[in-house]
XYZ file of C-alpha atoms in Angstrom:
258
model
C 19.155 152.540 170.702
C 21.224 155.242 169.067
C 18.562 157.902 167.876
C 18.764 160.541 165.351
C 16.400 162.723 167.146
C 15.009 162.805 170.655
C 12.541 164.915 172.415
C 12.375 164.683 176.247
C 9.485 166.566 177.889
C 9.436 169.265 175.298
C 6.925 172.114 175.473
C 6.485 175.239 173.407
C 4.162 178.247 174.205
C 3.973 181.324 171.892
C 3.500 184.909 173.233
C -0.053 185.985 173.612
C -1.290 182.419 173.321
C -3.263 180.663 176.209
C -2.513 177.083 175.083
C 0.677 175.228 174.492
C 1.518 174.693 170.938
C 3.630 171.661 171.980
C 2.667 170.037 175.201
C 5.156 167.803 177.124
C 6.253 165.739 174.125
C 8.457 162.778 174.289
C 9.469 161.157 171.036
C 12.514 159.135 169.621
C 13.186 158.978 166.016
C 15.451 156.132 164.709
C 18.335 156.809 162.474
C 17.624 156.249 158.686
C 13.834 156.170 159.406
C 11.076 158.050 157.596
C 8.633 159.487 160.122
C 5.576 161.575 159.173
C 4.167 163.980 161.521
C 0.332 163.859 160.966
C -2.398 166.141 162.193
C -4.738 169.067 161.393
C -3.753 172.749 161.410
C -2.705 173.908 164.771
C -2.049 170.390 166.100
C 1.630 171.285 166.729
C 3.444 169.223 164.114
C 5.087 172.095 162.265
C 6.124 173.790 165.554
C 7.793 170.409 166.721
C 9.630 170.197 163.459
C 10.867 173.751 163.532
C 12.258 173.371 167.175
C 14.708 170.721 165.700
C 16.666 173.170 163.696
C 16.241 176.052 166.177
C 13.834 178.095 164.003
C 11.563 177.888 167.051
C 13.068 177.825 170.663
C 11.471 175.337 173.083
C 10.369 176.653 176.433
C 10.797 173.398 178.310
C 12.541 169.947 177.926
C 15.523 168.758 175.834
C 16.071 167.979 172.294
C 18.939 165.768 171.125
C 20.356 165.601 167.634
C 22.601 162.534 167.149
C 23.040 162.366 171.003
C 23.864 166.127 171.447
C 21.469 168.459 173.100
C 20.689 171.333 170.777
C 21.500 173.988 173.235
C 24.974 172.888 173.246
C 25.286 173.428 169.526
C 25.943 176.550 167.592
C 22.506 177.423 165.867
C 24.065 178.303 162.498
C 26.107 175.205 162.464
C 23.158 173.105 163.442
C 21.035 174.355 160.527
C 23.802 173.828 158.057
C 23.788 170.157 159.056
C 20.222 169.620 158.827
C 18.469 169.738 155.250
C 15.162 171.753 155.234
C 12.477 171.693 152.605
C 9.408 173.845 152.841
C 6.164 174.011 150.931
C 7.001 177.073 148.933
C 10.484 175.420 148.036
C 12.365 178.637 149.346
C 14.553 178.830 146.263
C 16.452 182.121 145.800
C 14.880 183.621 142.768
C 17.996 185.652 141.687
C 20.057 182.418 141.591
C 19.966 179.787 138.926
C 19.671 176.048 139.812
C 23.313 175.393 140.110
C 23.788 178.463 142.430
C 20.816 177.549 144.732
C 22.224 173.920 145.161
C 25.645 175.177 145.747
C 24.659 177.568 148.655
C 25.550 175.147 151.559
C 28.616 173.533 149.854
C 30.230 176.949 149.419
C 29.538 177.881 153.001
C 31.462 174.708 153.797
C 34.277 175.972 151.537
C 34.126 173.033 149.087
C 36.213 173.202 146.074
C 34.547 173.994 142.663
C 35.317 170.399 141.493
C 33.604 169.103 144.615
C 30.615 171.226 144.016
C 30.210 170.295 140.390
C 30.475 166.625 141.203
C 27.796 167.126 143.989
C 25.389 169.077 141.938
C 25.768 166.699 138.928
C 24.977 163.664 141.229
C 22.056 165.417 143.066
C 20.451 166.494 139.718
C 20.593 162.839 138.591
C 19.254 161.799 142.104
C 16.172 163.995 141.757
C 15.625 163.202 138.047
C 16.414 166.667 136.499
C 18.551 167.044 133.227
C 22.056 168.410 133.469
C 20.917 171.534 131.315
C 18.710 172.573 134.240
C 21.650 173.806 136.176
C 21.367 177.273 134.216
C 17.728 177.726 134.507
C 16.100 180.103 137.179
C 13.262 179.198 139.588
C 10.755 181.217 137.382
C 11.532 178.996 134.485
C 10.542 175.856 136.267
C 7.250 174.055 137.108
C 6.314 173.678 140.841
C 7.302 170.100 140.698
C 10.645 171.009 139.343
C 11.360 173.773 141.766
C 10.502 171.120 144.647
C 13.002 168.724 143.103
C 15.679 171.465 143.210
C 14.596 172.321 146.840
C 15.219 168.600 147.747
C 18.546 168.625 146.016
C 19.634 171.844 147.800
C 18.624 170.306 151.107
C 20.894 167.327 150.307
C 23.657 169.359 149.020
C 25.758 169.309 152.289
C 25.039 165.765 152.904
C 23.129 166.100 156.042
C 22.084 163.013 158.075
C 18.610 164.590 158.793
C 16.155 165.901 156.317
C 13.118 168.069 157.710
C 10.314 168.537 155.399
C 7.295 170.828 156.114
C 4.409 169.804 153.776
C 6.636 170.008 150.783
C 4.145 168.682 148.255
C 0.814 170.349 149.591
C 0.598 173.051 146.983
C 1.224 170.787 143.925
C -1.313 169.081 141.653
C -2.268 165.403 142.432
C -0.248 163.808 139.639
C 2.995 165.967 140.464
C 2.578 165.252 144.084
C 2.360 161.379 143.542
C 5.408 161.492 141.255
C 7.402 163.408 143.821
C 6.296 161.033 146.655
C 7.518 158.201 144.669
C 10.818 159.974 143.878
C 11.271 160.836 147.690
C 10.828 157.113 148.568
C 13.438 156.266 146.060
C 15.850 158.849 147.317
C 15.248 157.842 150.958
C 15.866 153.975 150.075
C 19.127 155.029 148.344
C 20.291 157.665 150.697
C 19.186 156.141 153.990
C 18.653 159.660 155.479
C 16.535 160.317 158.512
C 13.350 162.137 157.203
C 10.785 163.931 159.393
C 8.048 164.982 157.240
C 4.982 167.199 158.135
C 1.689 166.345 156.507
C -2.220 166.593 157.075
C -2.938 163.931 154.501
C -3.253 160.544 156.045
C -2.871 158.837 152.542
C 0.332 160.436 151.996
C 1.603 159.487 155.550
C 0.664 155.879 155.080
C 2.427 155.884 151.711
C 5.660 157.295 152.877
C 6.205 156.562 156.469
C 8.024 153.837 158.493
C 6.295 155.430 161.442
C 3.572 158.008 161.827
C 3.278 160.658 164.620
C -0.367 161.553 165.137
C -0.737 164.918 166.976
C -3.735 166.692 168.303
C -3.744 169.970 170.461
C 0.119 169.927 170.991
C 0.220 166.314 172.207
C 1.314 163.003 170.608
C -1.777 160.707 170.346
C -0.130 157.802 168.597
C 3.303 156.929 167.346
C 3.529 153.722 165.501
C 3.808 151.971 162.125
C 1.027 152.707 159.529
C -0.181 149.054 160.136
C -0.582 149.275 163.834
C -2.325 152.796 163.486
C -4.756 151.410 161.076
C -5.386 148.125 162.951
C -5.341 149.638 166.435
C -6.097 153.293 166.464
C -5.314 154.777 169.904
C -8.580 156.854 170.352
C -11.764 158.209 168.426
C -9.611 161.112 166.931
C -7.233 158.556 165.246
C -10.115 156.236 164.437
C -11.855 159.142 162.620
C -8.757 159.822 160.513
C -8.545 156.014 159.564
C -12.239 155.765 158.833
C -12.073 158.803 156.488
C -9.063 157.349 154.699
C -10.481 154.032 154.219
C -13.726 155.352 152.999
C -12.119 157.511 150.600
C -9.864 154.962 149.373
C -12.243 151.897 149.191
C -12.249 151.811 145.429
C -8.427 152.614 145.066
C -6.842 150.968 148.101
C -3.507 149.830 146.836
C -1.630 152.138 149.175
C -3.694 150.880 152.184
C -3.365 147.100 151.439
C 0.415 147.418 150.533
C 1.139 148.961 153.946
C -0.972 146.558 155.985
């Protein structure tokens, strides 16, 4: 099978740490799939994500992007080809929405007409009115900022989108709306999305497959249905039990997935 991302025996240890942050991970991410990395703080999920675009350097193993080992790729070029969305949105405060989204296309030396068309299409995609092009980040709500962050990550038309708990700091209603928007975008754009979360409800709602991590290791990698029906161990079982107990009166997400 032709994978978008492959991890082969990948480990990462930070200086002054006795434990491995990522411990001998093997993982294959199919092209066009939506995969959620799920685990508690310190489980290794964000470290795993950041090794893909070279923000963290692996100590052992191999990571392949579209069949090419990342050590054979220029780091700057690699990062420009992978969209990246973080929790704090990372928008440049001195740039308006248009300028923020245009960052990567300008690096790619697109013409002004090409950039204009791309930005107009992306604003429509993330459901922001055209007049928002001239607004600055401090004039936007948290949800609007994250929509711009998603648009900017998609601006260079990357095949892979990395998202590190992008909705964690938002209120529940805004978070739900953005989850719905992201699912719509994924269905339309067919990007490979790797999404970090600590919320199993969010993971079940969004993911084609879920990677459950604990202490730097992958505990289970499967569809939401199979994880719920056949948890790999007591750690996964406790996650599922907590989710099912919490959602018992409001279990539409659970039953839609299974």
